[in-house]
C-alpha cells in the first residue's frame, strides 16, 4: 500500500488548521493595509506587525508582496465562480449568462476598490509579475477563461465553429476592459461600470450570433488571424 503524503501549503508547511488560519490572517491584514496605505507603501514588515506575527513567519507563508497578490487573485477567482454559479444554474440564454458572470466579477472585486487604483499602477507594468497577462498569473487567468467557457458552453448560443474555441479568451479580455473601467470609476457604487456591462452584453451577444453569417466570416477570420499573430 502506497504511503500518502500529507497535504502542504504553498510555503511547504503541512496544511494544518492553525497554519491556514495564520495564512488567512496575514492575507486579510495585507488586503486591509493595501486599502488603507496603498500597495506601494505597504511593506511585508508592516503586514507582519499588524497581523501580530514574526516577519520571518510572514515570509514563510508568502515570499513577497507579489505572492500575496497572487493569492488574492486565486481566491478572488474562486469567489468569482461561486458568485456566478446561480446565474449559470438558472440561465441558458448566452447574454444572461455572460451578464451574470461579469456582474459577479464586479461584486467580488468591490471591497478592493479603495486600493485598486494604486495597485493597478504596479500591475499595469508589462514586466510586472502582478500583471494579469504574466506567467505568474497564468493559473487564475486560465480559471477565469474557463469560467467564460462554461458560460458559453452551457448556453444556447450558436457560434461560428472556428471562433468558438477562442471566444472564452476574447470574453476574458472584454472582462479585463470592464475591470480597467471599474478601477477608474468614481461614480457612487461604481454604477457606471454596471451600466457598461448592461450596455455591452447585448452588443457582444449580437456579434456572437452574427459570427455565423457567411458575409461576416472573412472578418471573423481576420480577427482569428490577428489573435494567432499576437500569441506568437
Coordinates of C-alpha atoms in Angstrom, one line a residue:
X1 CA 0.0 0.0 0.0
X2 CA 1.5 3.4 -1.0
X3 CA 2.1 5.8 1.8
X4 CA 0.1 9.0 1.4
X5 CA 1.9 12.4 1.7
X6 CA 0.1 14.9 3.9
X7 CA -1.2 18.0 2.1
X8 CA 1.0 21.1 2.3
X9 CA 0.6 24.8 1.8
X10 CA 2.3 26.8 -0.9
X11 CA 5.0 27.5 1.6
X12 CA 5.6 23.8 2.1
X13 CA 4.1 23.6 5.6
X14 CA 1.6 20.8 6.4
X15 CA -1.8 22.3 5.8
X16 CA -3.0 22.3 9.4
X17 CA -6.0 24.3 10.5
X18 CA -3.7 26.5 12.6
X19 CA -1.4 27.1 9.6
X20 CA -4.3 28.0 7.4
X21 CA -5.6 30.4 10.0
X22 CA -2.2 32.2 10.2
X23 CA -2.0 32.3 6.4
X24 CA -5.5 33.8 6.2
X25 CA -4.7 36.3 8.9
X26 CA -1.7 37.6 7.0
X27 CA -3.6 37.8 3.7
X28 CA -6.6 39.6 5.3
X29 CA -4.2 42.0 7.1
X30 CA -2.3 42.7 3.9
X31 CA -5.6 43.4 2.0
X32 CA -6.7 45.9 4.7
X33 CA -3.3 47.7 4.7
X34 CA -3.3 47.9 0.9
X35 CA -6.6 49.6 1.2
X36 CA -5.5 52.0 3.9
X37 CA -2.0 52.8 2.8
X38 CA -1.8 51.7 -0.8
X39 CA 0.1 48.8 -2.3
X40 CA 3.5 50.6 -2.8
X41 CA 3.6 52.0 0.7
X42 CA 2.8 48.7 2.5
X43 CA 5.8 46.6 3.5
X44 CA 5.9 43.0 4.5
X45 CA 7.3 44.1 7.9
X46 CA 4.2 46.3 8.4
X47 CA 1.9 43.5 7.4
X48 CA 3.6 41.1 9.9
X49 CA 3.5 43.7 12.7
X50 CA -0.2 44.5 12.1
X51 CA -1.0 40.7 12.0
X52 CA 0.9 40.1 15.2
X53 CA 3.3 37.5 13.6
X54 CA 7.1 37.5 13.2
X55 CA 8.4 39.0 10.0
X56 CA 10.1 35.6 9.2
X57 CA 6.8 33.9 9.7
X58 CA 5.1 36.2 7.2
X59 CA 7.8 35.4 4.6
X60 CA 7.4 31.7 5.4
X61 CA 3.8 31.8 4.1
X62 CA 4.3 34.5 1.4
X63 CA 7.7 35.1 -0.1
X64 CA 6.9 38.7 -1.1
X65 CA 4.0 41.1 -1.6
X66 CA 3.7 39.7 -5.1
X67 CA 2.9 36.3 -3.6
X68 CA 0.2 37.9 -1.5
X69 CA -1.4 39.4 -4.6
X70 CA -1.2 36.1 -6.5
X71 CA -3.1 34.5 -3.6
X72 CA -5.6 37.3 -3.7
X73 CA -6.1 36.6 -7.5
X74 CA -6.6 32.9 -6.8
X75 CA -9.1 33.4 -4.0
X76 CA -10.9 36.1 -5.9
X77 CA -11.3 33.7 -8.8
X78 CA -12.8 31.1 -6.6
X79 CA -15.2 33.6 -5.2
X80 CA -16.0 34.8 -8.7
X81 CA -17.0 31.3 -9.8
X82 CA -19.2 30.9 -6.7
X83 CA -20.8 34.2 -7.2
X84 CA -21.6 33.5 -10.9
X85 CA -22.9 30.0 -10.3
X86 CA -26.5 30.9 -9.5
X87 CA -26.8 32.7 -12.9
X88 CA -25.1 29.8 -14.7
X89 CA -27.5 27.3 -13.0
X90 CA -30.6 29.4 -13.8
X91 CA -30.0 30.8 -17.3
X92 CA -29.5 29.2 -20.7
X93 CA -29.5 32.4 -22.7
X94 CA -26.0 33.4 -23.5
X95 CA -26.5 37.2 -22.8
X96 CA -28.0 36.4 -19.4
X97 CA -25.2 34.0 -18.5
X98 CA -22.5 36.5 -19.7
X99 CA -24.1 39.3 -17.7
X100 CA -24.2 37.1 -14.6
X101 CA -20.5 36.3 -14.9
X102 CA -19.5 39.9 -15.5
X103 CA -21.6 41.4 -12.6
X104 CA -20.4 38.6 -10.3
X105 CA -16.8 39.6 -11.0
X106 CA -17.5 43.2 -10.1
X107 CA -19.4 42.0 -6.9
X108 CA -16.3 40.1 -5.8
X109 CA -13.9 43.0 -6.6
X110 CA -16.0 45.7 -5.0
X111 CA -14.4 45.5 -1.5
X112 CA -11.0 46.1 -3.0
X113 CA -11.9 49.2 -4.9
X114 CA -10.3 51.5 -2.4
X115 CA -6.8 50.3 -3.2
X116 CA -7.3 49.1 -6.8
X117 CA -6.1 52.3 -8.4
X118 CA -2.8 52.4 -6.5
X119 CA -2.3 48.7 -7.0
X120 CA -3.1 48.9 -10.7
X121 CA -0.1 51.2 -11.3
X122 CA 2.1 48.3 -10.4
X123 CA 0.0 45.6 -12.2
X124 CA -0.1 47.6 -15.4
X125 CA 3.6 47.4 -15.9
X126 CA 4.2 44.9 -18.8
X127 CA 7.0 43.2 -16.9
X128 CA 5.3 43.0 -13.5
X129 CA 4.5 39.6 -12.2
X130 CA 1.3 41.1 -11.0
X131 CA 0.1 41.7 -14.5
X132 CA -3.0 39.6 -15.3
X133 CA -1.1 38.7 -18.5
X134 CA 2.1 37.5 -16.7
X135 CA 3.3 33.9 -16.4
X136 CA 2.9 34.2 -12.6
X137 CA -0.8 35.0 -13.1
X138 CA -1.4 32.1 -15.5
X139 CA -3.4 29.9 -13.1
X140 CA -6.1 32.5 -12.1
X141 CA -6.2 33.7 -15.7
X142 CA -6.9 30.2 -17.0
X143 CA -9.6 29.7 -14.3
X144 CA -11.3 32.9 -15.5
X145 CA -11.1 31.9 -19.1
X146 CA -12.6 28.5 -18.1
X147 CA -15.5 30.3 -16.4
X148 CA -16.3 32.2 -19.6
X149 CA -16.1 28.9 -21.5
X150 CA -18.6 27.5 -19.1
X151 CA -20.9 30.5 -19.6
X152 CA -20.7 29.9 -23.4
X153 CA -20.9 26.1 -23.4
X154 CA -24.0 26.0 -21.2
X155 CA -25.8 28.4 -23.3
X156 CA -28.0 28.1 -26.4
X157 CA -25.7 30.4 -28.4
X158 CA -24.9 29.5 -32.0
X159 CA -21.3 30.4 -32.7
X160 CA -19.1 30.1 -35.7
X161 CA -17.2 26.8 -35.3
X162 CA -13.8 28.4 -35.9
X163 CA -14.4 31.2 -33.5
X164 CA -15.9 29.2 -30.7
X165 CA -12.6 27.8 -29.2
X166 CA -11.2 31.3 -29.0
X167 CA -14.3 33.1 -27.7
X168 CA -13.8 32.4 -24.0
X169 CA -10.4 34.2 -24.1
X170 CA -11.9 37.1 -26.0
X171 CA -14.6 37.3 -23.4
X172 CA -12.0 37.4 -20.7
X173 CA -10.2 40.2 -22.5
X174 CA -13.5 42.1 -22.6
X175 CA -13.8 41.5 -18.8
X176 CA -10.3 42.9 -18.3
X177 CA -11.6 46.1 -20.1
X178 CA -14.5 46.2 -17.7
X179 CA -12.1 45.8 -14.7
X180 CA -9.9 48.6 -16.0
X181 CA -13.0 50.9 -16.3
X182 CA -14.1 49.8 -12.8
X183 CA -10.7 50.7 -11.4
X184 CA -11.2 54.3 -12.5
X185 CA -14.9 54.5 -11.9
X186 CA -15.7 57.1 -9.3
X187 CA -19.5 57.0 -9.7
X188 CA -21.4 56.1 -6.5
X189 CA -21.1 52.3 -6.0
X190 CA -19.4 52.2 -9.4
X191 CA -22.8 52.4 -11.0
X192 CA -21.3 53.4 -14.4
X193 CA -19.5 50.1 -14.5
X194 CA -22.8 48.3 -14.1
X195 CA -24.2 50.4 -16.9
X196 CA -21.2 49.5 -19.1
X197 CA -21.9 45.8 -18.5
X198 CA -25.6 46.1 -19.2
X199 CA -24.9 48.0 -22.4
X200 CA -22.0 45.9 -23.7
X201 CA -23.6 42.4 -23.2
X202 CA -26.3 42.8 -25.8
X203 CA -23.7 44.0 -28.3
X204 CA -21.4 41.1 -27.6
X205 CA -24.4 38.7 -27.8
X206 CA -25.4 40.1 -31.2
X207 CA -21.8 40.0 -32.6
X208 CA -21.5 36.4 -31.4
X209 CA -24.7 35.5 -33.2
X210 CA -23.7 37.3 -36.4
X211 CA -20.4 35.5 -36.5
X212 CA -22.1 32.6 -38.2
X213 CA -23.3 34.7 -41.1
X214 CA -21.4 33.9 -44.3
X215 CA -20.9 37.6 -45.1
X216 CA -19.1 38.2 -41.8
X217 CA -16.9 35.1 -41.9
X218 CA -14.0 37.0 -43.6
X219 CA -14.0 39.5 -40.7
X220 CA -14.0 36.6 -38.2
X221 CA -11.1 35.0 -40.0
X222 CA -9.1 38.3 -39.8
X223 CA -9.8 38.5 -36.1
X224 CA -8.6 35.0 -35.5
X225 CA -5.5 35.6 -37.6
X226 CA -4.7 38.6 -35.5
X227 CA -5.1 36.6 -32.3
X228 CA -2.8 33.9 -33.6
X229 CA -0.2 36.5 -34.6
X230 CA -0.3 38.2 -31.2
X231 CA 0.2 34.8 -29.4
X232 CA 3.5 34.1 -31.2

